[in-house]
Amino acid sequence: MENTRTYADSATAVPSPAPLPTAEPAPSAPTPTTAVPTTATPTSSRRRLLWHLGEMAVAMVAAMLLLGPLWELAGTALGIGDALARPEVAALVMATNMTVGMTVGMRYRAHHWDAVGEMAAAMYVPFLLLLVPFWAGLIDADALLLGGHLLMIPAMVLVAVRHRHEALAPVRRHRVVVALAHRWPAGLALLMTVDMWVDPSVLSPWTMLVLPGGYLVIGMARRTLGGRGVLATQLAGLAVWVTLTLVAVMAGGRTADWLVAFGWLAHAGWDLAHHRGRVVPRGYAEFCVVLDVALAAVMVLAILTTDA
């Protein structure tokens, strides 16, 4: 059965990969016939570690999507846009954005501040180390950014491994915060479309191939395509969107634009049909349905506001 957390200021139960200490009374001493596990199995420990790293990656991406435009607006308003565009400054701004997202995510999961601080160091130190060869002219701006991200991965893993067996701190959250946290896939999808609302455009018809492809790839990875009619349904969906893509490519012009918008909007219905997690995780389906509707709306806006 899936573990849940019950928060002290809310009766809301939140799914969690690992139990959280609460203020509830400790269980009574086990009887001689009760087996008390003393350590987690290697598989469950590794799963929690991967889950923690995945959650941090999502939080970091969300923070970059949210804070990136704010930095641009601040740079324009304050007249420091050129300074923010310098590679070394851009790298540190990016590290700051990721640190903010990581901090919010880890504190929500009740990690102690020392672990948060070490993970923040894992964000900054790789870029700081590469600034020396960058200033010396040994590497270029692309190597600075790419190298910083590559070095960040093992640094994050080391910190996560170091703290994965530590007991989490008690935490109190308001029910509104818990409700918003439950809807993080939808929030991330909306963040990914913020820039497109400012400058709406129509995606290439070939992007529609991603829609059925994602379900097939995830289904194969999760081994959820073996049920009766499941694989046939997914292949039928692939055939429909491939056909729609080819028709849009051949039609071109305004017709193609409407077909692409329709294809993304129609896939939102496909997402709703898979919302119970039979093929893909429920969170992925929730993310996709919001993203599909938002992108379709952006493309319709672009079509209606541009000349034929």
PDB file of N, CA, C and O in Angstrom, residues 184-225:
ATOM      1  N   TRP A 184       1.486  19.864  -9.061  1.00  0.00           N
ATOM      2  CA  TRP A 184       2.721  20.366  -9.653  1.00  0.00           C
ATOM      3  C   TRP A 184       2.872  20.006 -11.127  1.00  0.00           C
ATOM      4  O   TRP A 184       3.456  20.805 -11.894  1.00  0.00           O
ATOM      5  N   PRO A 185       2.383  18.869 -11.630  1.00  0.00           N
ATOM      6  CA  PRO A 185       2.521  18.627 -13.079  1.00  0.00           C
ATOM      7  C   PRO A 185       1.802  19.682 -13.911  1.00  0.00           C
ATOM      8  O   PRO A 185       2.314  20.130 -14.948  1.00  0.00           O
ATOM      9  N   ALA A 186       0.610  20.079 -13.471  1.00  0.00           N
ATOM     10  CA  ALA A 186      -0.127  21.111 -14.196  1.00  0.00           C
ATOM     11  C   ALA A 186       0.604  22.448 -14.129  1.00  0.00           C
ATOM     12  O   ALA A 186       0.690  23.180 -15.129  1.00  0.00           O
ATOM     13  N   GLY A 187       1.136  22.777 -12.962  1.00  0.00           N
ATOM     14  CA  GLY A 187       1.886  24.026 -12.829  1.00  0.00           C
ATOM     15  C   GLY A 187       3.116  24.060 -13.709  1.00  0.00           C
ATOM     16  O   GLY A 187       3.429  25.081 -14.338  1.00  0.00           O
ATOM     17  N   LEU A 188       3.840  22.936 -13.777  1.00  0.00           N
ATOM     18  CA  LEU A 188       5.031  22.882 -14.623  1.00  0.00           C
ATOM     19  C   LEU A 188       4.653  23.053 -16.094  1.00  0.00           C
ATOM     20  O   LEU A 188       5.347  23.750 -16.847  1.00  0.00           O
ATOM     21  N   ALA A 189       3.552  22.437 -16.509  1.00  0.00           N
ATOM     22  CA  ALA A 189       3.110  22.567 -17.901  1.00  0.00           C
ATOM     23  C   ALA A 189       2.776  24.021 -18.229  1.00  0.00           C
ATOM     24  O   ALA A 189       3.114  24.514 -19.314  1.00  0.00           O
ATOM     25  N   LEU A 190       2.120  24.714 -17.309  1.00  0.00           N
ATOM     26  CA  LEU A 190       1.789  26.113 -17.552  1.00  0.00           C
ATOM     27  C   LEU A 190       3.046  26.982 -17.621  1.00  0.00           C
ATOM     28  O   LEU A 190       3.139  27.897 -18.446  1.00  0.00           O
ATOM     29  N   LEU A 191       4.021  26.693 -16.762  1.00  0.00           N
ATOM     30  CA  LEU A 191       5.264  27.458 -16.791  1.00  0.00           C
ATOM     31  C   LEU A 191       5.978  27.305 -18.134  1.00  0.00           C
ATOM     32  O   LEU A 191       6.598  28.251 -18.630  1.00  0.00           O
ATOM     33  N   MET A 192       5.895  26.126 -18.724  1.00  0.00           N
ATOM     34  CA  MET A 192       6.588  25.876 -19.980  1.00  0.00           C
ATOM     35  C   MET A 192       5.978  26.637 -21.148  1.00  0.00           C
ATOM     36  O   MET A 192       6.592  26.725 -22.216  1.00  0.00           O
ATOM     37  N   THR A 193       4.788  27.182 -20.971  1.00  0.00           N
ATOM     38  CA  THR A 193       4.134  27.911 -22.064  1.00  0.00           C
ATOM     39  C   THR A 193       4.094  29.415 -21.833  1.00  0.00           C
ATOM     40  O   THR A 193       3.487  30.134 -22.641  1.00  0.00           O
ATOM     41  N   VAL A 194       4.711  29.904 -20.785  1.00  0.00           N
ATOM     42  CA  VAL A 194       4.641  31.336 -20.463  1.00  0.00           C
ATOM     43  C   VAL A 194       5.190  32.180 -21.607  1.00  0.00           C
ATOM     44  O   VAL A 194       4.562  33.146 -22.066  1.00  0.00           O
ATOM     45  N   ASP A 195       6.385  31.834 -22.110  1.00  0.00           N
ATOM     46  CA  ASP A 195       6.997  32.624 -23.174  1.00  0.00           C
ATOM     47  C   ASP A 195       6.158  32.620 -24.442  1.00  0.00           C
ATOM     48  O   ASP A 195       6.128  33.617 -25.180  1.00  0.00           O
ATOM     49  N   MET A 196       5.471  31.518 -24.720  1.00  0.00           N
ATOM     50  CA  MET A 196       4.709  31.415 -25.952  1.00  0.00           C
ATOM     51  C   MET A 196       3.493  32.328 -25.944  1.00  0.00           C
ATOM     52  O   MET A 196       3.036  32.767 -27.006  1.00  0.00           O
ATOM     53  N   TRP A 197       2.942  32.616 -24.765  1.00  0.00           N
ATOM     54  CA  TRP A 197       1.811  33.535 -24.703  1.00  0.00           C
ATOM     55  C   TRP A 197       2.238  34.947 -25.059  1.00  0.00           C
ATOM     56  O   TRP A 197       1.453  35.730 -25.596  1.00  0.00           O
ATOM     57  N   VAL A 198       3.475  35.298 -24.773  1.00  0.00           N
ATOM     58  CA  VAL A 198       3.981  36.632 -25.104  1.00  0.00           C
ATOM     59  C   VAL A 198       4.192  36.765 -26.607  1.00  0.00           C
ATOM     60  O   VAL A 198       3.893  37.806 -27.202  1.00  0.00           O
ATOM     61  N   ASP A 199       4.707  35.711 -27.218  1.00  0.00           N
ATOM     62  CA  ASP A 199       4.968  35.725 -28.660  1.00  0.00           C
ATOM     63  C   ASP A 199       4.400  34.442 -29.269  1.00  0.00           C
ATOM     64  O   ASP A 199       5.132  33.486 -29.548  1.00  0.00           O
ATOM     65  N   PRO A 200       3.079  34.366 -29.457  1.00  0.00           N
ATOM     66  CA  PRO A 200       2.452  33.121 -29.923  1.00  0.00           C
ATOM     67  C   PRO A 200       2.896  32.732 -31.329  1.00  0.00           C
ATOM     68  O   PRO A 200       3.104  33.586 -32.189  1.00  0.00           O
ATOM     69  N   SER A 201       3.040  31.443 -31.538  1.00  0.00           N
ATOM     70  CA  SER A 201       3.415  30.916 -32.851  1.00  0.00           C
ATOM     71  C   SER A 201       2.859  29.510 -32.974  1.00  0.00           C
ATOM     72  O   SER A 201       2.403  28.909 -31.996  1.00  0.00           O
ATOM     73  N   VAL A 202       2.896  28.979 -34.186  1.00  0.00           N
ATOM     74  CA  VAL A 202       2.394  27.643 -34.465  1.00  0.00           C
ATOM     75  C   VAL A 202       3.576  26.682 -34.557  1.00  0.00           C
ATOM     76  O   VAL A 202       4.569  26.966 -35.235  1.00  0.00           O
ATOM     77  N   LEU A 203       3.486  25.564 -33.871  1.00  0.00           N
ATOM     78  CA  LEU A 203       4.555  24.575 -33.885  1.00  0.00           C
ATOM     79  C   LEU A 203       4.605  23.860 -35.227  1.00  0.00           C
ATOM     80  O   LEU A 203       3.639  23.845 -35.994  1.00  0.00           O
ATOM     81  N   SER A 204       5.742  23.243 -35.481  1.00  0.00           N
ATOM     82  CA  SER A 204       5.895  22.446 -36.700  1.00  0.00           C
ATOM     83  C   SER A 204       4.970  21.235 -36.654  1.00  0.00           C
ATOM     84  O   SER A 204       4.740  20.659 -35.583  1.00  0.00           O
ATOM     85  N   PRO A 205       4.427  20.809 -37.792  1.00  0.00           N
ATOM     86  CA  PRO A 205       3.582  19.603 -37.795  1.00  0.00           C
ATOM     87  C   PRO A 205       4.295  18.375 -37.242  1.00  0.00           C
ATOM     88  O   PRO A 205       3.660  17.493 -36.657  1.00  0.00           O
ATOM     89  N   TRP A 206       5.612  18.322 -37.422  1.00  0.00           N
ATOM     90  CA  TRP A 206       6.354  17.138 -36.968  1.00  0.00           C
ATOM     91  C   TRP A 206       6.342  16.986 -35.452  1.00  0.00           C
ATOM     92  O   TRP A 206       6.595  15.892 -34.935  1.00  0.00           O
ATOM     93  N   THR A 207       6.040  18.067 -34.723  1.00  0.00           N
ATOM     94  CA  THR A 207       5.984  17.947 -33.269  1.00  0.00           C
ATOM     95  C   THR A 207       4.855  17.034 -32.810  1.00  0.00           C
ATOM     96  O   THR A 207       4.887  16.525 -31.689  1.00  0.00           O
ATOM     97  N   MET A 208       3.853  16.811 -33.661  1.00  0.00           N
ATOM     98  CA  MET A 208       2.741  15.949 -33.264  1.00  0.00           C
ATOM     99  C   MET A 208       3.161  14.495 -33.111  1.00  0.00           C
ATOM    100  O   MET A 208       2.467  13.708 -32.455  1.00  0.00           O
ATOM    101  N   LEU A 209       4.316  14.126 -33.682  1.00  0.00           N
ATOM    102  CA  LEU A 209       4.782  12.750 -33.532  1.00  0.00           C
ATOM    103  C   LEU A 209       5.210  12.459 -32.095  1.00  0.00           C
ATOM    104  O   LEU A 209       5.263  11.293 -31.686  1.00  0.00           O
ATOM    105  N   VAL A 210       5.532  13.518 -31.337  1.00  0.00           N
ATOM    106  CA  VAL A 210       5.918  13.327 -29.938  1.00  0.00           C
ATOM    107  C   VAL A 210       4.730  12.853 -29.114  1.00  0.00           C
ATOM    108  O   VAL A 210       4.893  12.125 -28.119  1.00  0.00           O
ATOM    109  N   LEU A 211       3.520  13.242 -29.509  1.00  0.00           N
ATOM    110  CA  LEU A 211       2.338  12.972 -28.697  1.00  0.00           C
ATOM    111  C   LEU A 211       2.095  11.480 -28.490  1.00  0.00           C
ATOM    112  O   LEU A 211       2.030  11.020 -27.342  1.00  0.00           O
ATOM    113  N   PRO A 212       1.958  10.671 -29.530  1.00  0.00           N
ATOM    114  CA  PRO A 212       1.782   9.236 -29.293  1.00  0.00           C
ATOM    115  C   PRO A 212       3.086   8.528 -28.944  1.00  0.00           C
ATOM    116  O   PRO A 212       3.086   7.500 -28.266  1.00  0.00           O
ATOM    117  N   GLY A 213       4.213   9.094 -29.396  1.00  0.00           N
ATOM    118  CA  GLY A 213       5.502   8.461 -29.116  1.00  0.00           C
ATOM    119  C   GLY A 213       5.826   8.410 -27.643  1.00  0.00           C
ATOM    120  O   GLY A 213       6.383   7.424 -27.144  1.00  0.00           O
ATOM    121  N   GLY A 214       5.461   9.461 -26.911  1.00  0.00           N
ATOM    122  CA  GLY A 214       5.744   9.486 -25.480  1.00  0.00           C
ATOM    123  C   GLY A 214       5.046   8.359 -24.741  1.00  0.00           C
ATOM    124  O   GLY A 214       5.631   7.723 -23.854  1.00  0.00           O
ATOM    125  N   TYR A 215       3.809   8.070 -25.095  1.00  0.00           N
ATOM    126  CA  TYR A 215       3.066   6.999 -24.436  1.00  0.00           C
ATOM    127  C   TYR A 215       3.684   5.632 -24.735  1.00  0.00           C
ATOM    128  O   TYR A 215       3.764   4.768 -23.850  1.00  0.00           O
ATOM    129  N   LEU A 216       4.121   5.431 -25.957  1.00  0.00           N
ATOM    130  CA  LEU A 216       4.723   4.141 -26.303  1.00  0.00           C
ATOM    131  C   LEU A 216       6.050   3.932 -25.571  1.00  0.00           C
ATOM    132  O   LEU A 216       6.313   2.854 -25.050  1.00  0.00           O
ATOM    133  N   VAL A 217       6.869   4.966 -25.530  1.00  0.00           N
ATOM    134  CA  VAL A 217       8.176   4.839 -24.868  1.00  0.00           C
ATOM    135  C   VAL A 217       7.999   4.600 -23.376  1.00  0.00           C
ATOM    136  O   VAL A 217       8.624   3.702 -22.789  1.00  0.00           O
ATOM    137  N   ILE A 218       7.128   5.400 -22.731  1.00  0.00           N
ATOM    138  CA  ILE A 218       6.915   5.233 -21.295  1.00  0.00           C
ATOM    139  C   ILE A 218       6.247   3.899 -21.006  1.00  0.00           C
ATOM    140  O   ILE A 218       6.571   3.218 -20.024  1.00  0.00           O
ATOM    141  N   GLY A 219       5.298   3.497 -21.864  1.00  0.00           N
ATOM    142  CA  GLY A 219       4.638   2.204 -21.673  1.00  0.00           C
ATOM    143  C   GLY A 219       5.614   1.046 -21.749  1.00  0.00           C
ATOM    144  O   GLY A 219       5.524   0.092 -20.966  1.00  0.00           O
ATOM    145  N   MET A 220       6.556   1.116 -22.684  1.00  0.00           N
ATOM    146  CA  MET A 220       7.566   0.057 -22.777  1.00  0.00           C
ATOM    147  C   MET A 220       8.475   0.066 -21.557  1.00  0.00           C
ATOM    148  O   MET A 220       8.832  -0.991 -21.036  1.00  0.00           O
ATOM    149  N   ALA A 221       8.843   1.270 -21.088  1.00  0.00           N
ATOM    150  CA  ALA A 221       9.724   1.355 -19.923  1.00  0.00           C
ATOM    151  C   ALA A 221       9.021   0.831 -18.674  1.00  0.00           C
ATOM    152  O   ALA A 221       9.638   0.173 -17.832  1.00  0.00           O
ATOM    153  N   ARG A 222       7.727   1.094 -18.545  1.00  0.00           N
ATOM    154  CA  ARG A 222       6.969   0.643 -17.367  1.00  0.00           C
ATOM    155  C   ARG A 222       6.381  -0.764 -17.540  1.00  0.00           C
ATOM    156  O   ARG A 222       5.786  -1.295 -16.620  1.00  0.00           O
ATOM    157  N   ARG A 223       6.511  -1.289 -18.730  1.00  0.00           N
ATOM    158  CA  ARG A 223       5.959  -2.611 -19.049  1.00  0.00           C
ATOM    159  C   ARG A 223       4.457  -2.659 -18.817  1.00  0.00           C
ATOM    160  O   ARG A 223       3.919  -3.596 -18.210  1.00  0.00           O
ATOM    161  N   THR A 224       3.780  -1.620 -19.311  1.00  0.00           N
ATOM    162  CA  THR A 224       2.324  -1.527 -19.137  1.00  0.00           C
ATOM    163  C   THR A 224       1.575  -1.687 -20.449  1.00  0.00           C
ATOM    164  O   THR A 224       0.390  -1.367 -20.533  1.00  0.00           O
ATOM    165  N   LEU A 225       2.253  -2.158 -21.479  1.00  0.00           N
ATOM    166  CA  LEU A 225       1.616  -2.330 -22.784  1.00  0.00           C
ATOM    167  C   LEU A 225       1.122  -3.755 -23.006  1.00  0.00           C
ATOM    168  O   LEU A 225       0.612  -4.074 -24.082  1.00  0.00           O
TER     169      LEU A 225
END
